[in-house]
XYZ file of C-alpha atoms in Angstrom:
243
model
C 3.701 -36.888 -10.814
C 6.308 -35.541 -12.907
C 9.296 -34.174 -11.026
C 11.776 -31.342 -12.267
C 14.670 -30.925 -10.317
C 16.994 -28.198 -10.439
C 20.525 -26.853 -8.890
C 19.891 -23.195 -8.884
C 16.549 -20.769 -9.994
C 15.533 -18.123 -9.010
C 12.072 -18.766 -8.018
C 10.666 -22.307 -8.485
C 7.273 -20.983 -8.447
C 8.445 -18.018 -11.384
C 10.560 -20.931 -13.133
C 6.931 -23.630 -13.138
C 4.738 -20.300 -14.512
C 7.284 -19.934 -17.024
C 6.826 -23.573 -18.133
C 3.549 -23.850 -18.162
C 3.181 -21.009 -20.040
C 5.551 -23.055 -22.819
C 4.186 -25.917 -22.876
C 0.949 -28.621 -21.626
C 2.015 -29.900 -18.563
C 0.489 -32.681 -16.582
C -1.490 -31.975 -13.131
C 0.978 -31.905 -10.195
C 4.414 -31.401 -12.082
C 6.714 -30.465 -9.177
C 9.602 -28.424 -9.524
C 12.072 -28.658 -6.424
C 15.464 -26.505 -6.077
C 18.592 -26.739 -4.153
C 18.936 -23.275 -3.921
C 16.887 -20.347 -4.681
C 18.302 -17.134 -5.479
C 15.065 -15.114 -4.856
C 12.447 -17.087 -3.663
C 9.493 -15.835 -2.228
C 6.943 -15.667 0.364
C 3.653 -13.829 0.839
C 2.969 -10.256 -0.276
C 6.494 -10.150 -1.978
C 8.788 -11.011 0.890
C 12.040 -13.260 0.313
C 12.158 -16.555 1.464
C 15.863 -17.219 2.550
C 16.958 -20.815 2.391
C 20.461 -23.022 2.723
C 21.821 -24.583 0.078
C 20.824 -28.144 0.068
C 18.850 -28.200 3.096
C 15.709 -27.448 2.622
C 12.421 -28.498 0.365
C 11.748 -25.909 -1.759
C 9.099 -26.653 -4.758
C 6.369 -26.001 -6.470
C 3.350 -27.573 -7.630
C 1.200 -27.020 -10.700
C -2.571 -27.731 -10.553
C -4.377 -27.174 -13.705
C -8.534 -26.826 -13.608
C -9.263 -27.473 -9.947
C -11.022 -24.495 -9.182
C -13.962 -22.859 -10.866
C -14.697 -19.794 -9.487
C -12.714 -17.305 -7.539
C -14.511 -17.333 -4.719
C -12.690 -20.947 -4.263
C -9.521 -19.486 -4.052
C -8.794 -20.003 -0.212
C -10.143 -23.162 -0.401
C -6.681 -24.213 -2.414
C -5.067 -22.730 0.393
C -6.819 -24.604 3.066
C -6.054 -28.229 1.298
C -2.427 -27.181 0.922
C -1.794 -26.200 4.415
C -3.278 -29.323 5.824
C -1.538 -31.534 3.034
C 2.029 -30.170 4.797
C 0.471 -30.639 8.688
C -0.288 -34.053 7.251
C 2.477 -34.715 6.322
C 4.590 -34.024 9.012
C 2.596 -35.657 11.556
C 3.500 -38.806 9.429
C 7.041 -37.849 10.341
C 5.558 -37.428 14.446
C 6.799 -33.273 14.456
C 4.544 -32.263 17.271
C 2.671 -29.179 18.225
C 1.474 -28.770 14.213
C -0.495 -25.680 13.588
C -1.176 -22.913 10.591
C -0.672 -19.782 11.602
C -3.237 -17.816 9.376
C -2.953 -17.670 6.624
C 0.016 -19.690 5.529
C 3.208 -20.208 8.000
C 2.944 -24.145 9.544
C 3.993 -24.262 13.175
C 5.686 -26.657 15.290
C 5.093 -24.950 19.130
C 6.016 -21.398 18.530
C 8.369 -21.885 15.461
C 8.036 -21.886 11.776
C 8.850 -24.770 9.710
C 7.093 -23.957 6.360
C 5.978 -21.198 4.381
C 2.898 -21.295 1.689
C 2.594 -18.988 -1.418
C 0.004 -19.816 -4.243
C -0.084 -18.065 -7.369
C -3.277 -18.113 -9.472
C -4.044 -16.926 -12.952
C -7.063 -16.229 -14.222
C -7.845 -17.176 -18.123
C -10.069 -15.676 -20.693
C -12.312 -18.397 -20.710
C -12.617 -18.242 -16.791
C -10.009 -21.268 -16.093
C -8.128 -21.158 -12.780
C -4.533 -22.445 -12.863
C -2.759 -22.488 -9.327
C 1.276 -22.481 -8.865
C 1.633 -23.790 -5.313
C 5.196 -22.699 -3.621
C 6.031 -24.648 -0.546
C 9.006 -23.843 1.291
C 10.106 -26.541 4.401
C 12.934 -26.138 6.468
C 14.068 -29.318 6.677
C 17.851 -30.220 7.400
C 18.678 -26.333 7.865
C 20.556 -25.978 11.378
C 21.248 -22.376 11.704
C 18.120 -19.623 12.186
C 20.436 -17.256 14.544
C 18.825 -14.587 12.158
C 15.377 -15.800 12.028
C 14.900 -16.360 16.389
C 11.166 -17.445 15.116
C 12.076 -20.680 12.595
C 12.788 -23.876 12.595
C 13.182 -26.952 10.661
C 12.224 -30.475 11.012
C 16.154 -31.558 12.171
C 16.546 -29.263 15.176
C 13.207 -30.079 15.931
C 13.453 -33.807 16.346
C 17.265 -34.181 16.436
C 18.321 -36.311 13.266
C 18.243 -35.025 9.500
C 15.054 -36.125 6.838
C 15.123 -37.965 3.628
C 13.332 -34.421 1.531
C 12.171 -36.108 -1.175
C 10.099 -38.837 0.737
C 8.660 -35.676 2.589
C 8.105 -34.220 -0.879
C 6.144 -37.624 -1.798
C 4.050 -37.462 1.226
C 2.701 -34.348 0.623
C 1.873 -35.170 -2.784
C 0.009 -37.687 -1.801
C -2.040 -35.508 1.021
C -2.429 -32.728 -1.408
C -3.937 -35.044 -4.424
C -6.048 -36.383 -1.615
C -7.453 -32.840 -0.187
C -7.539 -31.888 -3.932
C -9.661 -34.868 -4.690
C -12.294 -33.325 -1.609
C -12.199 -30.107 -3.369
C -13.015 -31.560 -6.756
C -16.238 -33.153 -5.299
C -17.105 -30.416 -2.907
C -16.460 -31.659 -0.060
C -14.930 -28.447 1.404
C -16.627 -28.140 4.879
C -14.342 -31.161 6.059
C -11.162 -29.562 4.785
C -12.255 -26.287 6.552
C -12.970 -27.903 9.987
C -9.757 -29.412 10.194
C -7.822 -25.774 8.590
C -10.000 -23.653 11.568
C -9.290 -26.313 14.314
C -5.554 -26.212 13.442
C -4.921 -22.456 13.605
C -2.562 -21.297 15.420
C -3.557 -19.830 18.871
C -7.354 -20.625 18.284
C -9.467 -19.283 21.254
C -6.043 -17.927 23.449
C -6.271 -14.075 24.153
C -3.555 -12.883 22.310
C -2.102 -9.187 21.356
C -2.448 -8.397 17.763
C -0.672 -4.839 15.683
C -2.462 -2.966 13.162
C -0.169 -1.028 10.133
C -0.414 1.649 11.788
C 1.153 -0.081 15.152
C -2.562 0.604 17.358
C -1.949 -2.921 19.276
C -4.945 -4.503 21.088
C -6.218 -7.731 23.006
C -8.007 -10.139 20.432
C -9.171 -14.059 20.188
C -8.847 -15.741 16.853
C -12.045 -17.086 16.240
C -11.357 -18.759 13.120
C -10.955 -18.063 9.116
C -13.989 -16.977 6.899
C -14.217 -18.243 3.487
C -12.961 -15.139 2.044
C -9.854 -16.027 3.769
C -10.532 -13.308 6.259
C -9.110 -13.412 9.881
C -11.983 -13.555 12.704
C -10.865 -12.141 15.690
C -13.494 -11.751 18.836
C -12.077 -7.931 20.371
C -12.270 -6.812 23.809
C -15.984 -5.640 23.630
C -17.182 -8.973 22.415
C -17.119 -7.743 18.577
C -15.780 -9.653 16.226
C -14.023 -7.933 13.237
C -12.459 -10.185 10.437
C -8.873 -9.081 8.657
C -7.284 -9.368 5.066
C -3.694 -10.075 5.015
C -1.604 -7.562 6.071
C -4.264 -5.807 7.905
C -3.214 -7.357 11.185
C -0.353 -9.034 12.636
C -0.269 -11.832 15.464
C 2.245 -10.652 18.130
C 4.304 -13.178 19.813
């Protein structure tokens, strides 16, 4: 893996697209930051982090995916590469809440946002941006995050974290190469966050409602069973989990 690091960018994920639009890189270049000055998180929103604290990078995969009908499967192996690796560091109560935030209990530690292009000649390239509160001690402004060191009381070595999930995500990457997706999306479903638990849910136009999470379609769709035993699936952004 080749391994860029920098002081200060403002998006690692803008900064690796830049790159690779420069020059060849090699599968899985990582770029990680100290501090971003306008990172981001899914459908445009900012992704605040402390200086220092926190494992912000991004990952380059080049050729994985054929067709774009595989894009949520990219998604799938990344969120499981992070649960993975934080179970080797024993964070309990791991879970994805759809379609990108990883939980500990009710709290979340990481944030997920992959940016694909599409070539002329039908090549996928994928810019994965992770962002893991790690060593961060103060959320009073964010009441539902967390990180890793309030968590389990004692502060993380972030680039052996960063390793680890290298490691898971070449792994899962190496299932998706040889299509062996139906394992990666047993263990993405069985993770979610508040599978099977009768839970309110908010619409954009605020109509809130009773709903079970039934799982995630292949689309990337939310499947939610509703009051009158229907079940309806959602894009992002067409429903929010309230809790």
């Amino acid at each position: 893996m080749k391994l860029i690091k920098l002081d200060a960018i403002d998006s690692t994920n803008d900064f690796l697209k830049r790159l690779s639009g420069e020059q060849i890189l090699e599968n899985f270049t990582v770029v990680t930051a100290e501090n971003q000055t306008n990172g981001k998180g899914q459908m445009g929103a900012k992704w605040d982090s402390e200086t220092g604290k926190n494992l912000m990078c991004s990952v380059l995969i080049n050729k994985l995916l054929t067709d774009i009908s595989e894009i949520f499967d990219l998604n799938v192996a990344v969120a499981l590469s992070i649960i993975t690796a934080l179970e080797k560091n024993n964070i309990p109560n791991l879970t994805i809440k759809w379609p990108n935030d990883i939980m500990s209990d009710n709290k979340k530690v990481a944030g997920i946002l992959i940016e694909n292009t599409i070539k002329n000649n039908g090549e996928i390239n994928s810019i994965i941006g992770v962002g893991l509160n790690v060593n961060q001690q103060n959320f009073d402004e964010l009441p539902k995050a967390s990180s890793l060191a309030v968590i389990m009381k004692k502060e993380f070595d972030q680039e052996l974290i960063l390793n680890q999930f290298i490691e898971c995500l070449k792994l899962n990457c190496d299932l998706l190469n040889n299509k062996l997706v139906s394992q990666l999306w047993e263990n993405y479903n069985n993770k979610l966050f508040k599978l099977g638990i009768p839970m309110p849910f908010s619409l954009p136009d605020e109509t809130q409602f009773m709903g079970i999470i039934q799982g995630v379609n292949s689309k990337g769709k939310l499947e939610v069973k509703l009051e009158n035993d229907t079940i309806e699936t959602y894009g992002i952004k067409e429903i929010q989990l309230l809790y």
